[in-house]
Structures are given as C-alpha cells and as structure tokens.
Amino acid sequence: MNPQTPPKKIPIAQKHPMHYLMHKYWARKPHNVIHDYIDYFTKEGDVVMDPFSGSGVTVIESIKSKRKGISVHINPISTHIIEGTLIPILTMDFDKELEKIRQKIEPMLETNYSFHCIHCRTKSKISYTAWSQVITCTSCSTKFPVIEAEKHSRNYYCTKCKLSNKSKYSVNREEVPYEIKYDCTKCKKSIIHKVDVNEIKIIQKIQNKNSDVDMKGDMIFNPRTLVEKNMKVSDLFTKRNLIILNGIKNEIEKIQNKNLKKIMYFVFTSSVAQSSRLIAYRKGLTTGGPAWTISGFWIPAVNM
C-alpha cells in the first residue's frame, strides 16, 4: 500500500443521520468526515479495520461505501450498537413481536401506573411521576421536598425557617413522589396533579411491595461519573421502573429469531435511560421533553 497525502479540501462535520441517533454513545465521530476519508484512501472491496470502533461510525461508513468493515472494541456495548444499527429485519416481523410484548406489559402498566382522574374518576394511565429529594432542616428539623424550596447554588432554603441547607448528593437519598401527569380518555386531556398524602402512600406501597425487584449488575466506583461505592444498576431506577423494564426484558428473551432479538435489545437499551431517575424534571415537559444530557450518572434533585 502506497502512502497518500490527505485531501486538500478539509471536510466540514455534518449532523448525524437518523441511524446514528438511535442509540446514545459518547464522542461519536462525524460520519461525513470518516466517509470522505474512506472514499479517498480506499477503493470498493477494500478492507477497513477500526481497532477502537466505539459506536461503529468507521465500520458502518465503510459498508455504506461498499468496503468490508472490521470492528474491534473492548466494550461489548460497541458490538451491540453496531449490530443493532446494521442487522436487516422485516418491519412486519418487528411489529409482530412488539405487539406481543405490548399485550404482556399493558396489564403491568395498568397495575403500577394508573390513576383515577380527579375530575371524572375514570381510570387513566400515568405518563410520568416527578420525584423530589427531601431535606431535613439542620435548624428546625422540618422535612421539606426541594421542589418547593427556593434554591441558591447547591443550597435549599427551608420552607419553614428559611435556613439555607446544603444538599448532599447520594443515590440513596430520601425522595418522595410529588407530581403526576396522566391522560384521561373521558376528559380528553392530559392533567398534571400534585399527589396528596394518601396517593403518596399508594405509590410507596407499590414500591415496597416490589422492593426485591432488581436489574442485575454492579457499577464500577468512579467519582468522575458519579458512581458511588457499592452502587448497583438498580439504583438508577424506581422499583416501578424495574417492574416494567424487567417485564420487557423477559419478553425479549423469549424471541426465537436471533437477529430480531438483537434488534429488540438494541431498542430496549437505547430507551431504558428515559425510564430512569436520570431524567431531570422540567416543569411538566414544557421545555422539550425528557433527555439524559449528562455524561455520567447524575440523578437530579427533582427527577421523573
């Protein structure tokens, strides 16, 4: 292979097409820059190997340019994302399996995420629950949810005596369900409702009833990504989250078609963070909706 000089025209990074946005991965390289260099330095049928393939941009762009791509990476999530992006399946097969899962999970949602409309008492599905960290005032010992308190930097002013209390970050801090949004089929509208004491008890009863539900896996201690000592994957979710997510995972495991199973797991892992405590509460989703925007495992003081 003869060495070649880079092209004189430097490619400008473009936004990723949709197939690169299906699954989150940190530091994904600009696809068009990679594509231009592959086209410049290789020809159709050549082999392109990326020994640190990450989310697979080099391999995927190689295949799109009719090259043969070889991917190598120490992290199995890399292979998971690349296969999930590339494996061809029939949409009708995907839809069929998705409907099977929906039929199994729908009763679980009704049991754990339903609410009787405050206007017409129709049983309705909860869209989200906002949870607020609770702080005990160091002066008057009043417990207050931070969502109701005035905030200054990392401190919250007690709702009773107005003393400034420093918020201590911990994945195992005290939290309470504070607000729900549900969709009433009879009233034909979405309703945001601050939960009362009895409703909080109902939610906590469901949580306690399923206290042994777990999502397997210990996390590696790393203060830079806010992973605490002895932290588990399950700590990132409420127990109600885990009930539904484990149900979905168990149904995916039953799929016989290996490629379809890989695709379903790809969809599952791409969306699982959106059902976690990692999602910051944004005043009823009026600012654009849920998003996991921090490159780590930060659990906001008010999450949903």
PDB file of N, CA and C in Angstrom, residues 190-266:
ATOM      1  N   SER A 190     -54.712  15.851  28.996  1.00  0.00           N
ATOM      2  CA  SER A 190     -53.662  15.477  29.940  1.00  0.00           C
ATOM      3  C   SER A 190     -53.755  16.382  31.150  1.00  0.00           C
ATOM      4  N   ILE A 191     -53.606  15.794  32.323  1.00  0.00           N
ATOM      5  CA  ILE A 191     -53.776  16.547  33.567  1.00  0.00           C
ATOM      6  C   ILE A 191     -52.539  16.373  34.449  1.00  0.00           C
ATOM      7  N   ILE A 192     -52.011  17.497  34.942  1.00  0.00           N
ATOM      8  CA  ILE A 192     -50.898  17.478  35.892  1.00  0.00           C
ATOM      9  C   ILE A 192     -51.474  17.638  37.288  1.00  0.00           C
ATOM     10  N   HIS A 193     -51.096  16.744  38.186  1.00  0.00           N
ATOM     11  CA  HIS A 193     -51.726  16.686  39.504  1.00  0.00           C
ATOM     12  C   HIS A 193     -50.669  16.509  40.590  1.00  0.00           C
ATOM     13  N   LYS A 194     -50.697  17.389  41.600  1.00  0.00           N
ATOM     14  CA  LYS A 194     -49.822  17.229  42.750  1.00  0.00           C
ATOM     15  C   LYS A 194     -50.416  16.167  43.665  1.00  0.00           C
ATOM     16  N   VAL A 195     -49.659  15.116  43.923  1.00  0.00           N
ATOM     17  CA  VAL A 195     -50.194  13.988  44.688  1.00  0.00           C
ATOM     18  C   VAL A 195     -50.371  14.365  46.155  1.00  0.00           C
ATOM     19  N   ASP A 196     -51.449  13.853  46.754  1.00  0.00           N
ATOM     20  CA  ASP A 196     -51.696  14.124  48.170  1.00  0.00           C
ATOM     21  C   ASP A 196     -51.078  13.018  49.028  1.00  0.00           C
ATOM     22  N   VAL A 197     -51.259  13.123  50.329  1.00  0.00           N
ATOM     23  CA  VAL A 197     -50.626  12.192  51.267  1.00  0.00           C
ATOM     24  C   VAL A 197     -51.057  10.751  51.003  1.00  0.00           C
ATOM     25  N   ASN A 198     -52.348  10.527  50.765  1.00  0.00           N
ATOM     26  CA  ASN A 198     -52.851   9.169  50.524  1.00  0.00           C
ATOM     27  C   ASN A 198     -52.302   8.597  49.221  1.00  0.00           C
ATOM     28  N   GLU A 199     -52.204   9.440  48.206  1.00  0.00           N
ATOM     29  CA  GLU A 199     -51.677   8.981  46.914  1.00  0.00           C
ATOM     30  C   GLU A 199     -50.189   8.650  47.014  1.00  0.00           C
ATOM     31  N   ILE A 200     -49.478   9.420  47.817  1.00  0.00           N
ATOM     32  CA  ILE A 200     -48.055   9.123  48.058  1.00  0.00           C
ATOM     33  C   ILE A 200     -47.923   7.744  48.718  1.00  0.00           C
ATOM     34  N   LYS A 201     -48.799   7.449  49.665  1.00  0.00           N
ATOM     35  CA  LYS A 201     -48.760   6.163  50.359  1.00  0.00           C
ATOM     36  C   LYS A 201     -49.022   4.999  49.398  1.00  0.00           C
ATOM     37  N   ILE A 202     -49.930   5.215  48.440  1.00  0.00           N
ATOM     38  CA  ILE A 202     -50.235   4.169  47.458  1.00  0.00           C
ATOM     39  C   ILE A 202     -49.007   3.864  46.602  1.00  0.00           C
ATOM     40  N   ILE A 203     -48.334   4.930  46.144  1.00  0.00           N
ATOM     41  CA  ILE A 203     -47.132   4.752  45.318  1.00  0.00           C
ATOM     42  C   ILE A 203     -46.029   4.073  46.129  1.00  0.00           C
ATOM     43  N   GLN A 204     -45.844   4.514  47.357  1.00  0.00           N
ATOM     44  CA  GLN A 204     -44.804   3.919  48.200  1.00  0.00           C
ATOM     45  C   GLN A 204     -45.121   2.467  48.551  1.00  0.00           C
ATOM     46  N   LYS A 205     -46.408   2.147  48.649  1.00  0.00           N
ATOM     47  CA  LYS A 205     -46.810   0.759  48.916  1.00  0.00           C
ATOM     48  C   LYS A 205     -46.417  -0.140  47.746  1.00  0.00           C
ATOM     49  N   ILE A 206     -46.634   0.358  46.519  1.00  0.00           N
ATOM     50  CA  ILE A 206     -46.219  -0.401  45.327  1.00  0.00           C
ATOM     51  C   ILE A 206     -44.712  -0.572  45.322  1.00  0.00           C
ATOM     52  N   GLN A 207     -43.989   0.497  45.678  1.00  0.00           N
ATOM     53  CA  GLN A 207     -42.528   0.433  45.732  1.00  0.00           C
ATOM     54  C   GLN A 207     -42.054  -0.629  46.738  1.00  0.00           C
ATOM     55  N   ASN A 208     -42.627  -0.601  47.923  1.00  0.00           N
ATOM     56  CA  ASN A 208     -42.221  -1.531  48.993  1.00  0.00           C
ATOM     57  C   ASN A 208     -42.593  -2.972  48.659  1.00  0.00           C
ATOM     58  N   LYS A 209     -43.743  -3.138  48.006  1.00  0.00           N
ATOM     59  CA  LYS A 209     -44.209  -4.472  47.634  1.00  0.00           C
ATOM     60  C   LYS A 209     -43.219  -5.138  46.682  1.00  0.00           C
ATOM     61  N   ASN A 210     -42.544  -4.327  45.885  1.00  0.00           N
ATOM     62  CA  ASN A 210     -41.614  -4.854  44.885  1.00  0.00           C
ATOM     63  C   ASN A 210     -40.168  -4.500  45.211  1.00  0.00           C
ATOM     64  N   SER A 211     -39.863  -4.415  46.500  1.00  0.00           N
ATOM     65  CA  SER A 211     -38.536  -3.981  46.929  1.00  0.00           C
ATOM     66  C   SER A 211     -37.417  -4.929  46.505  1.00  0.00           C
ATOM     67  N   ASP A 212     -37.758  -6.190  46.220  1.00  0.00           N
ATOM     68  CA  ASP A 212     -36.731  -7.163  45.846  1.00  0.00           C
ATOM     69  C   ASP A 212     -36.488  -7.209  44.331  1.00  0.00           C
ATOM     70  N   VAL A 213     -37.234  -6.398  43.555  1.00  0.00           N
ATOM     71  CA  VAL A 213     -37.028  -6.364  42.109  1.00  0.00           C
ATOM     72  C   VAL A 213     -35.676  -5.740  41.824  1.00  0.00           C
ATOM     73  N   ASP A 214     -34.906  -6.359  40.931  1.00  0.00           N
ATOM     74  CA  ASP A 214     -33.535  -5.919  40.708  1.00  0.00           C
ATOM     75  C   ASP A 214     -33.213  -5.942  39.221  1.00  0.00           C
ATOM     76  N   MET A 215     -32.295  -5.076  38.810  1.00  0.00           N
ATOM     77  CA  MET A 215     -31.707  -5.160  37.481  1.00  0.00           C
ATOM     78  C   MET A 215     -30.254  -5.515  37.693  1.00  0.00           C
ATOM     79  N   LYS A 216     -29.880  -6.711  37.314  1.00  0.00           N
ATOM     80  CA  LYS A 216     -28.579  -7.262  37.669  1.00  0.00           C
ATOM     81  C   LYS A 216     -27.435  -6.364  37.210  1.00  0.00           C
ATOM     82  N   GLY A 217     -26.409  -6.281  38.041  1.00  0.00           N
ATOM     83  CA  GLY A 217     -25.199  -5.570  37.649  1.00  0.00           C
ATOM     84  C   GLY A 217     -24.738  -4.568  38.682  1.00  0.00           C
ATOM     85  N   ASP A 218     -23.460  -4.693  39.090  1.00  0.00           N
ATOM     86  CA  ASP A 218     -22.837  -3.702  39.953  1.00  0.00           C
ATOM     87  C   ASP A 218     -22.116  -2.684  39.078  1.00  0.00           C
ATOM     88  N   MET A 219     -22.033  -1.456  39.555  1.00  0.00           N
ATOM     89  CA  MET A 219     -21.350  -0.405  38.811  1.00  0.00           C
ATOM     90  C   MET A 219     -19.958  -0.202  39.385  1.00  0.00           C
ATOM     91  N   ILE A 220     -19.019   0.213  38.539  1.00  0.00           N
ATOM     92  CA  ILE A 220     -17.630   0.404  38.957  1.00  0.00           C
ATOM     93  C   ILE A 220     -17.478   1.792  39.574  1.00  0.00           C
ATOM     94  N   PHE A 221     -16.986   1.835  40.807  1.00  0.00           N
ATOM     95  CA  PHE A 221     -16.815   3.099  41.524  1.00  0.00           C
ATOM     96  C   PHE A 221     -16.003   4.087  40.694  1.00  0.00           C
ATOM     97  N   ASN A 222     -16.582   5.269  40.469  1.00  0.00           N
ATOM     98  CA  ASN A 222     -15.918   6.295  39.676  1.00  0.00           C
ATOM     99  C   ASN A 222     -16.554   7.649  39.980  1.00  0.00           C
ATOM    100  N   PRO A 223     -15.930   8.446  40.854  1.00  0.00           N
ATOM    101  CA  PRO A 223     -16.495   9.755  41.212  1.00  0.00           C
ATOM    102  C   PRO A 223     -16.698  10.676  40.017  1.00  0.00           C
ATOM    103  N   ARG A 224     -15.885  10.513  38.975  1.00  0.00           N
ATOM    104  CA  ARG A 224     -15.993  11.386  37.797  1.00  0.00           C
ATOM    105  C   ARG A 224     -17.331  11.206  37.091  1.00  0.00           C
ATOM    106  N   THR A 225     -17.868   9.992  37.135  1.00  0.00           N
ATOM    107  CA  THR A 225     -19.170   9.747  36.510  1.00  0.00           C
ATOM    108  C   THR A 225     -20.277   9.595  37.547  1.00  0.00           C
ATOM    109  N   LEU A 226     -19.969  10.004  38.800  1.00  0.00           N
ATOM    110  CA  LEU A 226     -20.932   9.992  39.905  1.00  0.00           C
ATOM    111  C   LEU A 226     -21.404   8.586  40.275  1.00  0.00           C
ATOM    112  N   VAL A 227     -20.539   7.604  40.079  1.00  0.00           N
ATOM    113  CA  VAL A 227     -20.843   6.245  40.530  1.00  0.00           C
ATOM    114  C   VAL A 227     -20.271   6.074  41.927  1.00  0.00           C
ATOM    115  N   GLU A 228     -21.154   5.855  42.903  1.00  0.00           N
ATOM    116  CA  GLU A 228     -20.741   5.726  44.287  1.00  0.00           C
ATOM    117  C   GLU A 228     -20.275   4.304  44.594  1.00  0.00           C
ATOM    118  N   LYS A 229     -19.637   4.131  45.746  1.00  0.00           N
ATOM    119  CA  LYS A 229     -19.212   2.800  46.173  1.00  0.00           C
ATOM    120  C   LYS A 229     -20.438   1.919  46.410  1.00  0.00           C
ATOM    121  N   ASN A 230     -20.329   0.667  45.988  1.00  0.00           N
ATOM    122  CA  ASN A 230     -21.405  -0.333  46.150  1.00  0.00           C
ATOM    123  C   ASN A 230     -22.692   0.051  45.403  1.00  0.00           C
ATOM    124  N   MET A 231     -22.595   0.885  44.404  1.00  0.00           N
ATOM    125  CA  MET A 231     -23.769   1.308  43.630  1.00  0.00           C
ATOM    126  C   MET A 231     -24.135   0.233  42.623  1.00  0.00           C
ATOM    127  N   LYS A 232     -25.425  -0.014  42.490  1.00  0.00           N
ATOM    128  CA  LYS A 232     -25.932  -1.009  41.559  1.00  0.00           C
ATOM    129  C   LYS A 232     -26.689  -0.333  40.416  1.00  0.00           C
ATOM    130  N   VAL A 233     -26.822  -1.046  39.307  1.00  0.00           N
ATOM    131  CA  VAL A 233     -27.604  -0.535  38.178  1.00  0.00           C
ATOM    132  C   VAL A 233     -29.028  -0.217  38.628  1.00  0.00           C
ATOM    133  N   SER A 234     -29.560  -1.050  39.518  1.00  0.00           N
ATOM    134  CA  SER A 234     -30.933  -0.873  40.004  1.00  0.00           C
ATOM    135  C   SER A 234     -31.143   0.458  40.720  1.00  0.00           C
ATOM    136  N   ASP A 235     -30.067   1.032  41.264  1.00  0.00           N
ATOM    137  CA  ASP A 235     -30.186   2.299  41.980  1.00  0.00           C
ATOM    138  C   ASP A 235     -30.588   3.451  41.066  1.00  0.00           C
ATOM    139  N   LEU A 236     -30.436   3.265  39.774  1.00  0.00           N
ATOM    140  CA  LEU A 236     -30.773   4.318  38.818  1.00  0.00           C
ATOM    141  C   LEU A 236     -32.260   4.357  38.485  1.00  0.00           C
ATOM    142  N   PHE A 237     -33.038   3.425  39.066  1.00  0.00           N
ATOM    143  CA  PHE A 237     -34.451   3.302  38.723  1.00  0.00           C
ATOM    144  C   PHE A 237     -35.302   3.231  39.987  1.00  0.00           C
ATOM    145  N   THR A 238     -36.560   3.614  39.852  1.00  0.00           N
ATOM    146  CA  THR A 238     -37.512   3.336  40.927  1.00  0.00           C
ATOM    147  C   THR A 238     -37.933   1.879  40.799  1.00  0.00           C
ATOM    148  N   LYS A 239     -38.538   1.350  41.844  1.00  0.00           N
ATOM    149  CA  LYS A 239     -38.969  -0.050  41.802  1.00  0.00           C
ATOM    150  C   LYS A 239     -40.060  -0.248  40.735  1.00  0.00           C
ATOM    151  N   ARG A 240     -40.895   0.759  40.554  1.00  0.00           N
ATOM    152  CA  ARG A 240     -41.920   0.643  39.496  1.00  0.00           C
ATOM    153  C   ARG A 240     -41.265   0.598  38.118  1.00  0.00           C
ATOM    154  N   ASN A 241     -40.217   1.402  37.922  1.00  0.00           N
ATOM    155  CA  ASN A 241     -39.457   1.308  36.675  1.00  0.00           C
ATOM    156  C   ASN A 241     -39.001  -0.127  36.432  1.00  0.00           C
ATOM    157  N   LEU A 242     -38.399  -0.702  37.471  1.00  0.00           N
ATOM    158  CA  LEU A 242     -37.789  -2.025  37.341  1.00  0.00           C
ATOM    159  C   LEU A 242     -38.814  -3.112  37.047  1.00  0.00           C
ATOM    160  N   ILE A 243     -40.003  -2.985  37.612  1.00  0.00           N
ATOM    161  CA  ILE A 243     -41.059  -3.973  37.355  1.00  0.00           C
ATOM    162  C   ILE A 243     -41.341  -4.047  35.858  1.00  0.00           C
ATOM    163  N   ILE A 244     -41.532  -2.889  35.238  1.00  0.00           N
ATOM    164  CA  ILE A 244     -41.878  -2.839  33.819  1.00  0.00           C
ATOM    165  C   ILE A 244     -40.680  -3.219  32.952  1.00  0.00           C
ATOM    166  N   LEU A 245     -39.507  -2.662  33.261  1.00  0.00           N
ATOM    167  CA  LEU A 245     -38.327  -2.929  32.444  1.00  0.00           C
ATOM    168  C   LEU A 245     -37.924  -4.397  32.490  1.00  0.00           C
ATOM    169  N   ASN A 246     -38.002  -5.001  33.666  1.00  0.00           N
ATOM    170  CA  ASN A 246     -37.713  -6.439  33.756  1.00  0.00           C
ATOM    171  C   ASN A 246     -38.728  -7.256  32.980  1.00  0.00           C
ATOM    172  N   GLY A 247     -39.993  -6.800  33.002  1.00  0.00           N
ATOM    173  CA  GLY A 247     -41.022  -7.484  32.229  1.00  0.00           C
ATOM    174  C   GLY A 247     -40.726  -7.451  30.746  1.00  0.00           C
ATOM    175  N   ILE A 248     -40.317  -6.280  30.239  1.00  0.00           N
ATOM    176  CA  ILE A 248     -39.967  -6.140  28.817  1.00  0.00           C
ATOM    177  C   ILE A 248     -38.763  -7.022  28.483  1.00  0.00           C
ATOM    178  N   LYS A 249     -37.743  -6.954  29.344  1.00  0.00           N
ATOM    179  CA  LYS A 249     -36.525  -7.749  29.115  1.00  0.00           C
ATOM    180  C   LYS A 249     -36.843  -9.239  29.062  1.00  0.00           C
ATOM    181  N   ASN A 250     -37.703  -9.712  29.944  1.00  0.00           N
ATOM    182  CA  ASN A 250     -38.058 -11.136  29.962  1.00  0.00           C
ATOM    183  C   ASN A 250     -38.797 -11.548  28.692  1.00  0.00           C
ATOM    184  N   GLU A 251     -39.630 -10.649  28.165  1.00  0.00           N
ATOM    185  CA  GLU A 251     -40.344 -10.954  26.924  1.00  0.00           C
ATOM    186  C   GLU A 251     -39.401 -10.967  25.723  1.00  0.00           C
ATOM    187  N   ILE A 252     -38.422 -10.065  25.712  1.00  0.00           N
ATOM    188  CA  ILE A 252     -37.438 -10.051  24.623  1.00  0.00           C
ATOM    189  C   ILE A 252     -36.648 -11.353  24.612  1.00  0.00           C
ATOM    190  N   GLU A 253     -36.344 -11.854  25.799  1.00  0.00           N
ATOM    191  CA  GLU A 253     -35.544 -13.081  25.909  1.00  0.00           C
ATOM    192  C   GLU A 253     -36.252 -14.278  25.286  1.00  0.00           C
ATOM    193  N   LYS A 254     -37.561 -14.222  25.176  1.00  0.00           N
ATOM    194  CA  LYS A 254     -38.334 -15.339  24.614  1.00  0.00           C
ATOM    195  C   LYS A 254     -38.316 -15.371  23.084  1.00  0.00           C
ATOM    196  N   ILE A 255     -37.862 -14.300  22.442  1.00  0.00           N
ATOM    197  CA  ILE A 255     -37.872 -14.225  20.976  1.00  0.00           C
ATOM    198  C   ILE A 255     -36.919 -15.267  20.393  1.00  0.00           C
ATOM    199  N   GLN A 256     -37.402 -16.072  19.452  1.00  0.00           N
ATOM    200  CA  GLN A 256     -36.618 -17.154  18.873  1.00  0.00           C
ATOM    201  C   GLN A 256     -35.640 -16.681  17.799  1.00  0.00           C
ATOM    202  N   ASN A 257     -36.068 -15.712  16.993  1.00  0.00           N
ATOM    203  CA  ASN A 257     -35.224 -15.188  15.917  1.00  0.00           C
ATOM    204  C   ASN A 257     -34.064 -14.388  16.521  1.00  0.00           C
ATOM    205  N   LYS A 258     -32.815 -14.864  16.323  1.00  0.00           N
ATOM    206  CA  LYS A 258     -31.655 -14.264  16.981  1.00  0.00           C
ATOM    207  C   LYS A 258     -31.430 -12.813  16.558  1.00  0.00           C
ATOM    208  N   ASN A 259     -31.564 -12.537  15.267  1.00  0.00           N
ATOM    209  CA  ASN A 259     -31.358 -11.175  14.786  1.00  0.00           C
ATOM    210  C   ASN A 259     -32.433 -10.232  15.308  1.00  0.00           C
ATOM    211  N   LEU A 260     -33.667 -10.713  15.329  1.00  0.00           N
ATOM    212  CA  LEU A 260     -34.763  -9.897  15.835  1.00  0.00           C
ATOM    213  C   LEU A 260     -34.592  -9.627  17.330  1.00  0.00           C
ATOM    214  N   LYS A 261     -34.093 -10.628  18.052  1.00  0.00           N
ATOM    215  CA  LYS A 261     -33.835 -10.455  19.486  1.00  0.00           C
ATOM    216  C   LYS A 261     -32.765  -9.374  19.698  1.00  0.00           C
ATOM    217  N   LYS A 262     -31.709  -9.392  18.874  1.00  0.00           N
ATOM    218  CA  LYS A 262     -30.656  -8.386  18.986  1.00  0.00           C
ATOM    219  C   LYS A 262     -31.213  -6.987  18.727  1.00  0.00           C
ATOM    220  N   ILE A 263     -32.079  -6.870  17.724  1.00  0.00           N
ATOM    221  CA  ILE A 263     -32.685  -5.579  17.404  1.00  0.00           C
ATOM    222  C   ILE A 263     -33.553  -5.092  18.563  1.00  0.00           C
ATOM    223  N   MET A 264     -34.330  -6.005  19.149  1.00  0.00           N
ATOM    224  CA  MET A 264     -35.201  -5.639  20.271  1.00  0.00           C
ATOM    225  C   MET A 264     -34.382  -5.180  21.482  1.00  0.00           C
ATOM    226  N   TYR A 265     -33.269  -5.865  21.753  1.00  0.00           N
ATOM    227  CA  TYR A 265     -32.401  -5.452  22.851  1.00  0.00           C
ATOM    228  C   TYR A 265     -31.766  -4.088  22.551  1.00  0.00           C
ATOM    229  N   PHE A 266     -31.451  -3.861  21.279  1.00  0.00           N
ATOM    230  CA  PHE A 266     -30.892  -2.580  20.847  1.00  0.00           C
ATOM    231  C   PHE A 266     -31.889  -1.454  21.127  1.00  0.00           C
TER     232      PHE A 266
END
